[in-house]
Structures are given as structure tokens and as C-alpha cells.
Amino acid sequence: MNTSLNWIKAYVPDLECSDQEFMDRMTMTGTKTESFKRLDKNLDKIVVGEVKKIDRHPDADKLIVCQVNIGDKDIQIVTGAPNVNEGDHVVVVLDGGKVAGGHDGGPLPEDGIEIKAGKLRGVESFGMMCSIEELGSSRDVFPDAPEDGLYILPKDTVPGTDAIEYLGLHDTVFEYEITSNRVDCYSVLGIAREAAASFNKDFHMPEVPVTGEDAAESASDRISVEIIDRDLCTRYIGRVVTDVQIKESPDWMKKRLRSAGIRPINNLVDITNYVMMEYGQPMHAFDLSTIAGNKIIVRRAKDGDVFTTLDGSERKLDSEVLMICDGEKEIGIGGIMGGENSMITEDVHEVLFEAATFNGPNIRKSAKRIGLRTDASGIFEKGLDANNAMDAINRACALVEELGCGKVLKGAVDVHEPLPEKKHIPFEYERINEFLGTDISRDDMLSYFKRLEIEYDEGKNELICPTFRQDLLGFADIAEEAARFYGYDKIPVTLPSSGAEGGGLPFKMMIESVARDVAEFAGFSQCMTYSMESPKVFDKLLLPEDAPERAAVKISNPLGEDFSVMRTIILNGLLTSLAVNYNRRNKDVRLYELGNIYIPKSLPLTDYPDERMQFALAFYGEGDFFSMKGVVEEFFAKAGLKKGTVYDPNSGKTFLHPGRQANIIYDGAVIGYIGELHPMVRRNYELGDRVYVAVIDMPEVVERATFDRKFKGIAKFPAVTRDLSMVVKKDILAGDIEAMIKQRGGKLLEKASLFDIYEGEQIKEGYKSMAYTLSFRDPEKTLSDEDINAVMKKILNGLDSMGIELRS
Amino acid sequence: MINEKLLEIREEARKRIEESLDLEKLNAARVDFLGKKGELTQVLKGMKDVAAEDRPKVGQMVNEAREEIEKALEEAKRRLESAAMEAAMAAETIDVTLPAKGRLSGHRHPNQIALEEMERIFTGLGYEVVEGPEVEKDYYNFEALNIPADHPAKDEQDTFYINGEMLLRTQTSGAQVHEMEKGRLPIRMISPGRVYRSDEVDATHSPCFHQVEGLLIDEKVTFSDLKGTLTQFAKELFGEDTKVKFRPHHFPFTEPSAEMDVSCFKCGGKGCRFCKGEGWIEILGCGMVHPHVLEMSGIDPLKYKGFAFGVGLERIALLKYEIDDMRLMYENDVRFLSQF
């Protein structure tokens, strides 16, 4: 929404403020003003001139030498403009003056362009005659300007007077961000009302004389209106104008339209545009002679209907689109655009003005489906005040008479649902103060409301809100009005009185924090990746067709296939990020992510999916499977998972190297997996180095994690060690040997640690040599040889039963 | 006679010690003078020839000589050891400007750093951190927040839908409703998390980003409390000199509503390229919880009041760390991550 300051001042004549003051005050009372633009920026020493005489330039074919009267004298100006004739009135910038831009209409330089007297091909020139582009404007709003050449002023302009004043460019245009609750502010009157209230000045509505009272005919003699689909059209008003004379609008109207960025066209079109800007009520004008059967019918279209709008395009309709029809055919898409078959042409004689209000959401959805969002639909979709429609159409009719555009017939044809009534809200000024933390006096509050045209019924102690303020519904809304005009900046700054108790991170987040600390200590940096991805990811990860991971939550309106399913497996984002780094030649990259996967309980989704936090780590470069394993175990230790972790190589992950992967099992539950990335998957992600990953299912960890620690004392008696060197079949897992040793070692066994593993020469094919140091300790006494030998015997028997030989 | 001999020995010993340039030679000197067969021992052996009355005197003289030699040996030993250590260290000199060894730790994502800062501030004020679901029901994302089916805000937010009932939340505000429905009052909570909007990826947009929601509900809460809480937050986050400005705004679920600007932390409010000449930077939306929202969640608006606020986490991180392109946040190039 844009408005010019001059237009606002037409309703708030006492308003006096700088542009910056206006912007700041309006913003602080809730009409957020984004920016302003002075229309006369960099326009200096510019007057009306009259071209008295034109001579050819002696040395240049394309230049002419003009003698131009600027009021008190004539000056000589050399120009290359092709369209100037003796007697023309033109815009002249004098020596030492400034224009806003070049004649090509390109971007305006910040400081404008200075004009100085000088010689052009040897002939002196004391200024410049201007095109509309040099004045910082364009043919969009000055359609009478030539495509190339000077802007020619009418003959009634006075040489020597301020040309910028004449063009209406001593003005500032403000741009607002209007919030969706303030439909009334999508109008100059709405903004002016807010401005008046913000600066505490009087607000004057335009005077609208009654029209058509003396006409012999009434609108209802010429037209009838029937609304069939009343759910979509809450009011339809028609008024009729006869003896239409199409001509130019007066300057004052053209200036205001231009300041709003609207191109003046002719009086009839300009009036509808003007009223739409002024009242925020879009209107439409039909050529009455094209309307069959003297009637208007408002109804839904039929599926598959095709309709040509006044821009000449064919539009496909459906049964939710509201149409304006006559006795035979469709003549307009309600609230969006009129039809070509009923549009106003130069030789129109009689006009039907329409001011209607529609169901906002329906307009919004229809415009979206048809693919035609117009200025009108943009306003209608917000849901307009039906009472305002009558004021607007009456204003349009008054302008018709004022501009000599035609004769208005008596009355209006008005069909409507029950009209909105003023809302009554109790005036609870103490409660408002208590709510805001303020001490605003009752009188002050009432004075703010008065400025906003909110009446006060003293007897009932009620505030009565005008119907254009559809946003005022209850106590909190009234409190906001008081706060806005008291000033948000004046409201005190306090802290909640009740004491702070509790607060902090839930246990889950504390464990996540441990994960971050461990990962970062181990050199992993945190990544964040999208939680929606392409279903192709499942193929990239070599998941079989029936893999449960393929049952993902699907987005019905995704940005594209690449963002169409919610991830059920955490790795894709990490691997993609690793690939970005690999591609950019970053060495030894270690990344981790803590993010959710989304596991539907059933599809189609009817309830919340299981959002499971995953702690995923991945790296390439320095390190191997066992460095990753170290990080996992460090995390478990820090998270208080001390019962010992088991690694089961039968983990069946298609995306991992079949000989280098394991499920991570703790306390009998699979709580994650670890492994080297399958070479094919690596290829799919274009990763040239080996990649190791670990994924830990955080809910399983959180369930078992603890920050409880108990001191067990430091052993007082010495440990005794025994080394075991053995030859083991290759497929026997170290984990199984250790489990056996631990189980048979009982309480006395403190630790069994592998200190050597070897395959190759001296060891027979299919076997490996392993060596453990077992350490025994009794907290109560020094162990004797007999004690240890007893335990060792059990362990040796265990080895024997596993088919393991001791090395001599 | 003995006297002269002793003087001679002392002089010889002094010379030998002085000439001993390493510990081995020094040790040989000790043996030669003080050893069992050493010169001084020889003198003592000759004591039997000394008249009995002179013996104590001679003994004393021998002892004096021994002490002197021992002292000289000790000093020489200390000197030589010290010199040897110096020499060894000199040979071990390293170039201290050679690169450090060992893998350096990884880095937290800037979003995470900003989030932890906010969590620290609010948990210090007694707020609990809670999480809400990202795949959300329409009711919690819209209707319970005063955004009924046909509300234009539903369009404005460009929602990703799963189906008619389920969607990807467009705001963390739904977490407010879940918390209020638990019926445990008063409430002080912040709720960080991912939110989704149908925006194409560019320098300032991402279809997936993070918000932090805040909610306080109690019997006596005022708009001035909202101002005070968020003013303190801004000062802790951006520095004590930060100024704040609350501007009226509109959100369906709060009334009155406001947007909070902070004075530009780059130019201090004078206006610069960073704040687009404004001197102020908008950082969050907030307001008093709409009575209707309280009511829908089963809280009596006549008894309880509250305020709520929502902050875009990326916005804070981008501003605070002067990151000029949001895409960097989701690309995870280590050259980016390692700067935090």
C-alpha cells in the first residue's frame, strides 16, 4: 500500500510534519511505514517555459536553438529533442538547477544531475528542456508524454512558474506494510484516519452530496439484482449513470492517481480507480447496453466454463468461482476481473456501477486457481466491510457529477445479507492498565478511542466500534488500541513478579549436549542438513525395495522431488555434506549431526510419526573403523553407559561394507550401527576416499544414560598379570573370546587386553595369532599363585572348548 | 715435615681438580687423593711415626686438607654436571614455530552456538526448554493459534502439507499449545526447533529453518513484563549497550502484538550498510497471548495472562556472526564450520 502525503493532507489539513517524522510516528502507532520517496528529489530550479522561436543549429543537423520565455525574460536553450514546436509550453531547468535522471529513464543517480550553462557545438545554452524521465517519472503515470522527447505542458500554464508544482511532484509517497487484520488501512482514508489519530489532528471525510435525487428514473427501473450464491456475495449494490461523456479527468485527480502509481486513463476509469484507492472498495463499471435482460445474477460458474476477461485472455472456471451474470451470460468474474463482453468502450452511453462485497477466502482461492490475481482481488480477499460499499458507490456517483461525466439515476439497487453491526465492548480501563502494566488515565484512553471513531456509551460503559474496524472484537483488542496511542515506547520495562523456579534443559538435551562435546573433542564438526529429501536417497543407499525405511512421510505439495519425503535414515545429509567437502578438496573431514528421523506408525499418516533423534558421525581421511569405534565408546562412557557394548557383525546394512559393519548392542538392545561405507554407495555420492560412519539412536541411549557416578575406591592390593598367546581360527571374533574370558574370569579378573594380533608368516593359513594380558586383582588381599591358577584353568578350558590352541 | 707434605698435596689436588674437564677425570682425582690408596690416606698411615703429643694436631691438619679437597671436588662436580646439562640442552634445541601436532577439535554449528546462548539466557530466568513435534496437526499449527481454516495467514506461511490433517509445522508456536494443554501452570518455557515453509533456497530463504518460541503464563503478567524480559534478553545476547524498540504489529495469536528491533550492533544505531541505514534491526515478534488462544487451550483468560515470543534462530546467527548467505548454514563446508 502506497499513499502520498498530499492526498492524506486532503483529509487531515492540519497535519504538519517532516517526511521522517511521519514515517516514524506512523510506524510507532502500528502503521508500519517501510520507506518514503520524495517525488521532487533532485528537482531544482525548474520552471514552465514557452518556446518563442526555433532556429537550426549552424553546425549540427540534429540540434535546434530555441528562445524560451521563462516569465521575466527569454533564454537560449539548445536541444536535440525532436518534438518541440514554436508556442509549446515546456519544463525548463535553469542554469545551476538539477534533474533527477537521464532521458533514457534508467536508474536515477543518488544525487541527480546538475545542469549548467555551456556551449553545445559552439552555441550557448542556458538551461535544458526536460523529458518526463528526466523529472524522475515515467510514461506509466504520464501517458501523454512522448516516447522520445520533451514533456509538453498545456497552454494554460504560466511561463516562469514552478513546473514541479504544476505537475504535482512536490509530494512524498510512503510505502506501508499493512497487517492482515487492518483491511480498513488498504485505503487512503484508512491511513489518513490513522495519521490523524497518530498526530492528534482532526480528520475530515470527503463531502459526498446525494446524487440522482432529481432524476426521473431510478436505478431499479433499469436493472434488477439477484444473488443466488449468498454464501459468496454478502452485498451487491448497483447504480446507473446515463449520458456518459468520456473525457480526461481533472488535474487534481490525475495527480493523486499518479502519486499512487496509477495511470490516468479517462474520467470513468479514473473514478473507479480513485474510489478504490480512497475507500478501499474496488468497483466495476459495465456498459449497461451489453447487459441482457436488464438484470444481474450473482452465481457460481460451472465446472469447465471458459470466460474471456477484459484483458482478452480466456480463463478456465470451476464451480467454486463466483460469476457476475446478466439474463443470458456471464459478464464478469466476481471480485477479480470484468468480462470483455461488457467492458466500457469510448462510445459508452450508460454505465452500471457495481460495488459489492464477497467472501474473502473464496476470492483468494479462486484467484489462485484461475491464476489471475488483480488489484481488486488482492483487496477483496481480505474480506471487506459491507457498509463501506454503499459509501464508496455514492462517492463514485458524486464524482461522476462533479467531473461532468454523466447523469446519475436515483437510488441504488442493493441486495445484501444482514449488514454488519457496530460491536459493543465493555470499557474496562483498570483491567487494561493492569494488563499493560501502565497507568493511563481513563480520560486519556477515551480520547485515543475518540480519535479512532470508537464511540463511548457512558450509561452502559461500553465502547462502540465502527464496522470498518473488523479487528476490534474484545478486551485485548481494545487494550492494544490504548497501548498503540499511549505509545509502546512509554510502557514501562519490568520483569515478571513471580520468582523464577526450576528451568533448565531436559535430560534428553543434556545427553545430546554430551554427544556434541564428545564428537567435537574427537574432531567432528556439527552439520545441519535438510530433514526432507528425495526418495532417490533410498536407491543411493542400496536399500531393497521392501526396506522399512522406504515407508516415509510424504509431503503432498513439495518444492520438488528433491524435498518430497521426510527422512527415515539420517545418513544422506551427512554423506552429501561430506561430498561437498570432498569435491572442494577439503582434507580429513569429520562431520556429525544430531537430527530427527521421522518414522510413521502407519501410512497414510493419521497420527504423529515417531520423531527419533539420531546422533550420526561420518568421516573420510585419517582414521579407520576403530577410530570411529573409539568415539562411540567415549560417548557411551560419558553418557554413563558402562555395562559394556557388544558389536555384532551380522547387521545387514546394505549401504555398508559387508565385512566392515556392526550393530552396536547395549543391554541387549540394538542402539546403533557402525561401519565403512559400501564402495558402491561411495560412488553414488562421488566420495573418493573410504568413509566411516556411526549412527546412534538417541532415544535408546537416553533411556539408559545416567549422570550418576559412584566412587569405588582405589585398589590397595597389587594386580597380578598373566599373558596368553594363542592361535585362533580367523573367523572367531575377538569379542567372543573376550566375553568367554570375562565370564570365566569372574570377580578376580580385572581386565583382559589384547596386545598383539598377527596373521601371516609363521601362522598357518586361516588362523591368526592373538595375545592377551589378563590382569587379576582381589580388593581384599594379595592374590596367591593358587588363586590365579584356579581361574586360569577355567579360562584355558574355555579356550580349549572354542578350539583355540595356546602358542608355546 | 708432614705439614709441608700436606700443603703439597693440597696444592696438587687443587691443580688436578682444576684440570679435570669431565666427571671421569674428576672421579680419578678423588680416588688419587681421597681413596684407600690415595695420598691423604698415605699421610694418615704415616701417623704412627708422629710423636704422640703431636698426633691430634696433625690429625686436625689432615682433616682440614680432606675437607678442602672434598669441597673443591663437590664444587667441580656441580660445575661439570651443570655444563653437561647445558650442552645436552643446547643440542636439543627445537624450532618452536613448527606446526602443532594432534587433531584439533571439531566445531559447533553457528545455529547451535546461538541457540545455546539463548538457552543459557532463558534457563537463567527460570524457563524450561521443551520440544514439540515437527510433523504437526493442522489444529496445533493454526486453529489453536487463532488462525482458522480460511485465515489469510495460512496462505502467507506457505505450508507443506502431508495430508488434510497433518503438515510440517510453519512455526514453533504450536509447542505453546501443547504446553498449555498439559494444564501445569504457571508456565515458563522456550521451545527451539525446526520449522518448514515452502520457500525456494536462496541467500535469505530455506525451506527448513529454526525458530525459538517463548511462553510465560502466570496470574499477574503484563505487557511491561514482556518488554522487560525481552529487553534483558537482547542486552545479554547483543551486549549491554544494546537499545531496543517495540513496534506495534499483528499476529493472530497475540494481542497486543509487537515486533522488537535492536539497535544495530555494528554501527550502534547511527545507520550503516549492515542495518540498511536504519540504525535498527528487527529480530523478533512477540505479544500478549490472545485470550481466545488461552481459552482454547483450557486456560481461564480472566485468571491467567501470558506473553509469547518467537525468534528466527538463523536470523540471530546470521546477524550475530555476520554470515551473508543462509545457504552456507546447510552446506556444511568445514571451512565455514571451523570459523565458529
mmCIF file of C-alpha atoms in Angstrom, chain A residues 504-505 509-517 520 526 528 592 594, chain B residues 107-124 129 190 192 210-212 233 236-237 313 316-317 320-321 340:
data_model
loop_
_atom_site.group_PDB
_atom_site.id
_atom_site.type_symbol
_atom_site.label_atom_id
_atom_site.label_comp_id
_atom_site.label_asym_id
_atom_site.label_seq_id
_atom_site.Cartn_x
_atom_site.Cartn_y
_atom_site.Cartn_z
ATOM 1 C CA GLY A 504 16.750 -25.772 32.504
ATOM 2 C CA LEU A 505 17.380 -28.425 29.928
ATOM 3 C CA MET A 509 19.006 -32.442 25.710
ATOM 4 C CA MET A 510 21.746 -32.848 28.297
ATOM 5 C CA ILE A 511 22.684 -36.196 26.742
ATOM 6 C CA GLU A 512 22.629 -34.563 23.303
ATOM 7 C CA SER A 513 24.992 -31.990 24.674
ATOM 8 C CA VAL A 514 27.341 -34.782 25.825
ATOM 9 C CA ALA A 515 27.203 -36.204 22.296
ATOM 10 C CA ARG A 516 28.217 -32.838 20.847
ATOM 11 C CA ASP A 517 31.078 -32.462 23.302
ATOM 12 C CA GLU A 520 33.777 -32.190 18.756
ATOM 13 C CA GLN A 526 28.472 -30.175 13.605
ATOM 14 C CA MET A 528 22.757 -29.247 9.883
ATOM 15 C CA TYR A 592 28.382 -35.129 12.804
ATOM 16 C CA LEU A 594 22.114 -34.528 15.724
ATOM 17 C CA HIS B 107 33.280 -27.052 15.795
ATOM 18 C CA ARG B 108 29.718 -26.383 16.779
ATOM 19 C CA HIS B 109 27.344 -25.149 14.110
ATOM 20 C CA PRO B 110 26.689 -21.388 14.404
ATOM 21 C CA ASN B 111 22.968 -22.119 14.807
ATOM 22 C CA GLN B 112 23.786 -24.304 17.762
ATOM 23 C CA ILE B 113 26.005 -21.669 19.343
ATOM 24 C CA ALA B 114 23.293 -19.046 19.031
ATOM 25 C CA LEU B 115 20.724 -21.485 20.386
ATOM 26 C CA GLU B 116 22.849 -22.401 23.388
ATOM 27 C CA GLU B 117 23.334 -18.731 24.137
ATOM 28 C CA MET B 118 19.581 -18.215 24.104
ATOM 29 C CA GLU B 119 19.005 -21.318 26.200
ATOM 30 C CA ARG B 120 21.535 -20.061 28.709
ATOM 31 C CA ILE B 121 19.788 -16.693 28.988
ATOM 32 C CA PHE B 122 16.299 -18.089 29.377
ATOM 33 C CA THR B 123 17.087 -21.045 31.604
ATOM 34 C CA GLY B 124 18.776 -18.483 33.833
ATOM 35 C CA VAL B 129 13.358 -25.954 27.403
ATOM 36 C CA ILE B 190 11.206 -21.868 25.462
ATOM 37 C CA PRO B 192 13.502 -24.440 19.907
ATOM 38 C CA HIS B 210 14.802 -22.991 13.087
ATOM 39 C CA GLN B 211 12.775 -20.932 15.493
ATOM 40 C CA VAL B 212 12.801 -20.488 19.230
ATOM 41 C CA PHE B 233 17.391 -10.947 26.532
ATOM 42 C CA GLU B 236 22.544 -10.354 27.160
ATOM 43 C CA LEU B 237 22.633 -11.566 23.592
ATOM 44 C CA LEU B 313 17.385 -18.757 15.026
ATOM 45 C CA ILE B 316 20.090 -14.294 15.004
ATOM 46 C CA ALA B 317 23.054 -16.423 13.910
ATOM 47 C CA LYS B 320 25.495 -12.110 15.187
ATOM 48 C CA TYR B 321 28.213 -13.807 13.171
ATOM 49 C CA PHE B 340 32.819 -20.914 14.845
#
